mmCIF file of C-alpha atoms in Angstrom:
data_model
loop_
_atom_site.group_PDB
_atom_site.id
_atom_site.type_symbol
_atom_site.label_atom_id
_atom_site.label_comp_id
_atom_site.label_asym_id
_atom_site.label_seq_id
_atom_site.Cartn_x
_atom_site.Cartn_y
_atom_site.Cartn_z
ATOM 1 C CA UNK A 1 57.987 10.167 96.668
ATOM 2 C CA UNK A 2 57.929 13.794 98.049
ATOM 3 C CA UNK A 3 60.507 15.991 97.193
ATOM 4 C CA UNK A 4 62.120 19.464 97.667
ATOM 5 C CA UNK A 5 64.150 20.556 94.737
ATOM 6 C CA UNK A 6 66.519 24.201 95.182
ATOM 7 C CA UNK A 7 67.597 26.182 92.727
ATOM 8 C CA UNK A 8 69.041 29.647 92.864
ATOM 9 C CA UNK A 9 71.712 31.103 95.037
ATOM 10 C CA UNK A 10 75.313 31.625 93.759
ATOM 11 C CA UNK A 11 78.037 33.716 93.977
ATOM 12 C CA UNK A 12 77.911 37.821 95.112
ATOM 13 C CA UNK A 13 79.735 40.552 96.792
ATOM 14 C CA UNK A 14 79.108 41.948 100.117
ATOM 15 C CA UNK A 15 75.661 44.100 99.798
ATOM 16 C CA UNK A 16 74.267 42.747 96.960
ATOM 17 C CA UNK A 17 71.380 40.638 96.844
ATOM 18 C CA UNK A 18 70.644 36.888 95.978
ATOM 19 C CA UNK A 19 67.515 34.238 96.107
ATOM 20 C CA UNK A 20 67.280 30.584 96.778
ATOM 21 C CA UNK A 21 63.960 28.926 95.629
ATOM 22 C CA UNK A 22 62.628 25.762 96.253
ATOM 23 C CA UNK A 23 59.904 23.527 94.430
ATOM 24 C CA UNK A 24 58.183 20.972 96.211
ATOM 25 C CA UNK A 25 56.024 17.639 94.784
ATOM 26 C CA UNK A 26 52.943 16.538 97.081
ATOM 27 C CA UNK A 27 49.562 17.007 97.249
ATOM 28 C CA UNK A 28 49.715 18.212 100.649
ATOM 29 C CA UNK A 29 52.269 20.765 100.483
ATOM 30 C CA UNK A 30 49.608 23.325 101.176
ATOM 31 C CA UNK A 31 49.612 22.073 104.920
ATOM 32 C CA UNK A 32 53.182 22.129 105.483
ATOM 33 C CA UNK A 33 55.096 24.644 107.863
ATOM 34 C CA UNK A 34 58.183 25.303 105.430
ATOM 35 C CA UNK A 35 61.808 26.304 106.520
ATOM 36 C CA UNK A 36 65.146 27.454 105.199
ATOM 37 C CA UNK A 37 68.106 25.989 107.114
ATOM 38 C CA UNK A 38 71.629 27.087 106.317
ATOM 39 C CA UNK A 39 75.175 25.589 107.347
ATOM 40 C CA UNK A 40 78.904 27.177 106.578
ATOM 41 C CA UNK A 41 81.931 24.840 106.568
ATOM 42 C CA UNK A 42 83.234 23.633 109.770
ATOM 43 C CA UNK A 43 79.697 25.115 111.414
ATOM 44 C CA UNK A 44 76.405 23.455 112.635
ATOM 45 C CA UNK A 45 73.233 24.198 110.562
ATOM 46 C CA UNK A 46 71.296 26.782 111.809
ATOM 47 C CA UNK A 47 67.692 27.916 111.376
ATOM 48 C CA UNK A 48 67.108 31.108 108.881
ATOM 49 C CA UNK A 49 63.371 31.366 108.445
ATOM 50 C CA UNK A 50 60.455 29.548 108.297
ATOM 51 C CA UNK A 51 56.472 30.171 107.072
ATOM 52 C CA UNK A 52 53.307 28.617 107.797
ATOM 53 C CA UNK A 53 50.899 26.700 105.237
ATOM 54 C CA UNK A 54 49.391 30.370 104.485
ATOM 55 C CA UNK A 55 52.351 32.720 104.290
ATOM 56 C CA UNK A 56 50.491 34.537 106.583
ATOM 57 C CA UNK A 57 53.256 33.673 109.874
ATOM 58 C CA UNK A 58 56.597 34.106 109.509
ATOM 59 C CA UNK A 59 60.135 33.644 111.804
ATOM 60 C CA UNK A 60 63.318 34.547 111.160
ATOM 61 C CA UNK A 61 66.295 34.388 112.968
ATOM 62 C CA UNK A 62 68.380 37.563 114.668
ATOM 63 C CA UNK A 63 71.050 37.121 112.180
ATOM 64 C CA UNK A 64 68.699 37.866 109.032
ATOM 65 C CA UNK A 65 66.110 39.618 110.128
ATOM 66 C CA UNK A 66 65.173 42.405 108.283
ATOM 67 C CA UNK A 67 67.069 41.421 105.305
ATOM 68 C CA UNK A 68 66.051 38.065 104.350
ATOM 69 C CA UNK A 69 62.420 37.343 103.148
ATOM 70 C CA UNK A 70 60.602 34.123 102.987
ATOM 71 C CA UNK A 71 57.429 33.569 100.810
ATOM 72 C CA UNK A 72 55.553 31.193 99.503
ATOM 73 C CA UNK A 73 53.364 29.956 96.447
ATOM 74 C CA UNK A 74 51.058 27.436 97.051
ATOM 75 C CA UNK A 75 49.451 27.222 93.722
ATOM 76 C CA UNK A 76 52.741 26.732 92.320
ATOM 77 C CA UNK A 77 54.110 24.598 95.537
ATOM 78 C CA UNK A 78 57.378 26.807 95.557
ATOM 79 C CA UNK A 79 58.901 28.823 98.615
ATOM 80 C CA UNK A 80 61.730 31.310 98.202
ATOM 81 C CA UNK A 81 64.081 33.046 100.093
ATOM 82 C CA UNK A 82 65.016 36.503 99.137
ATOM 83 C CA UNK A 83 68.546 37.651 100.376
ATOM 84 C CA UNK A 84 69.399 41.313 100.540
ATOM 85 C CA UNK A 85 72.222 43.364 101.989
ATOM 86 C CA UNK A 86 74.224 40.229 101.686
ATOM 87 C CA UNK A 87 77.353 39.709 104.180
ATOM 88 C CA UNK A 88 80.483 37.494 104.184
ATOM 89 C CA UNK A 89 78.959 35.539 107.294
ATOM 90 C CA UNK A 90 75.566 34.517 105.346
ATOM 91 C CA UNK A 91 77.777 31.896 103.078
ATOM 92 C CA UNK A 92 76.052 28.701 103.272
ATOM 93 C CA UNK A 93 74.716 25.915 101.550
ATOM 94 C CA UNK A 94 70.847 26.623 101.969
ATOM 95 C CA UNK A 95 68.744 23.753 102.642
ATOM 96 C CA UNK A 96 65.112 23.756 102.087
ATOM 97 C CA UNK A 97 62.706 22.221 104.402
ATOM 98 C CA UNK A 98 59.471 20.415 105.049
ATOM 99 C CA UNK A 99 57.428 19.284 107.807
ATOM 100 C CA UNK A 100 55.173 16.955 106.627
ATOM 101 C CA UNK A 101 53.118 16.552 109.785
ATOM 102 C CA UNK A 102 51.936 19.699 109.636
ATOM 103 C CA UNK A 103 48.326 20.943 109.877
ATOM 104 C CA UNK A 104 46.943 24.923 109.122
ATOM 105 C CA UNK A 105 47.229 25.554 112.808
ATOM 106 C CA UNK A 106 51.025 24.502 112.574
ATOM 107 C CA UNK A 107 53.308 27.663 113.540
ATOM 108 C CA UNK A 108 56.516 28.195 112.169
ATOM 109 C CA UNK A 109 59.508 26.781 114.231
ATOM 110 C CA UNK A 110 63.102 27.028 114.142
ATOM 111 C CA UNK A 111 63.898 23.448 115.301
ATOM 112 C CA UNK A 112 65.329 21.053 112.401
ATOM 113 C CA UNK A 113 63.646 18.348 114.358
ATOM 114 C CA UNK A 114 60.268 19.517 113.398
ATOM 115 C CA UNK A 115 61.513 19.132 109.839
ATOM 116 C CA UNK A 116 61.298 15.778 108.041
ATOM 117 C CA UNK A 117 61.886 16.687 104.374
ATOM 118 C CA UNK A 118 64.850 17.842 102.978
ATOM 119 C CA UNK A 119 66.087 19.712 99.763
ATOM 120 C CA UNK A 120 69.824 19.228 98.409
ATOM 121 C CA UNK A 121 70.674 22.534 99.116
ATOM 122 C CA UNK A 122 71.938 25.383 97.095
ATOM 123 C CA UNK A 123 75.329 27.121 97.513
ATOM 124 C CA UNK A 124 75.292 31.216 98.842
ATOM 125 C CA UNK A 125 78.594 32.494 98.611
ATOM 126 C CA UNK A 126 79.217 36.200 99.472
ATOM 127 C CA UNK A 127 82.761 37.716 98.705
ATOM 128 C CA UNK A 128 83.734 40.382 101.373
#
């Protein structure tokens, strides 16, 4: 069964950095558009970043652009999110997601309905 397993995150003061990573099973990971979403207490899940199959095309939410970087390593079947200059508003559970219907021509997407494989979530807490 295909699975996404997250690691990383944690607690950091505002202005600091954290990363989350996601390890994926499955032989067709290389063709998946992958994304990161987050959900803060009392709020709806929101898009953070997405990356195409090769890593050559990325998409970021305006709230994280220039602070967060999404990357992927298809050889190791992993994606990562490097989070710099963290703000208290970044506090959330961060979810890795994959679009198993993706192909090499599929572009990154900010729509959570485009993703059908989800990780368990990793907590990121930023203190003021």
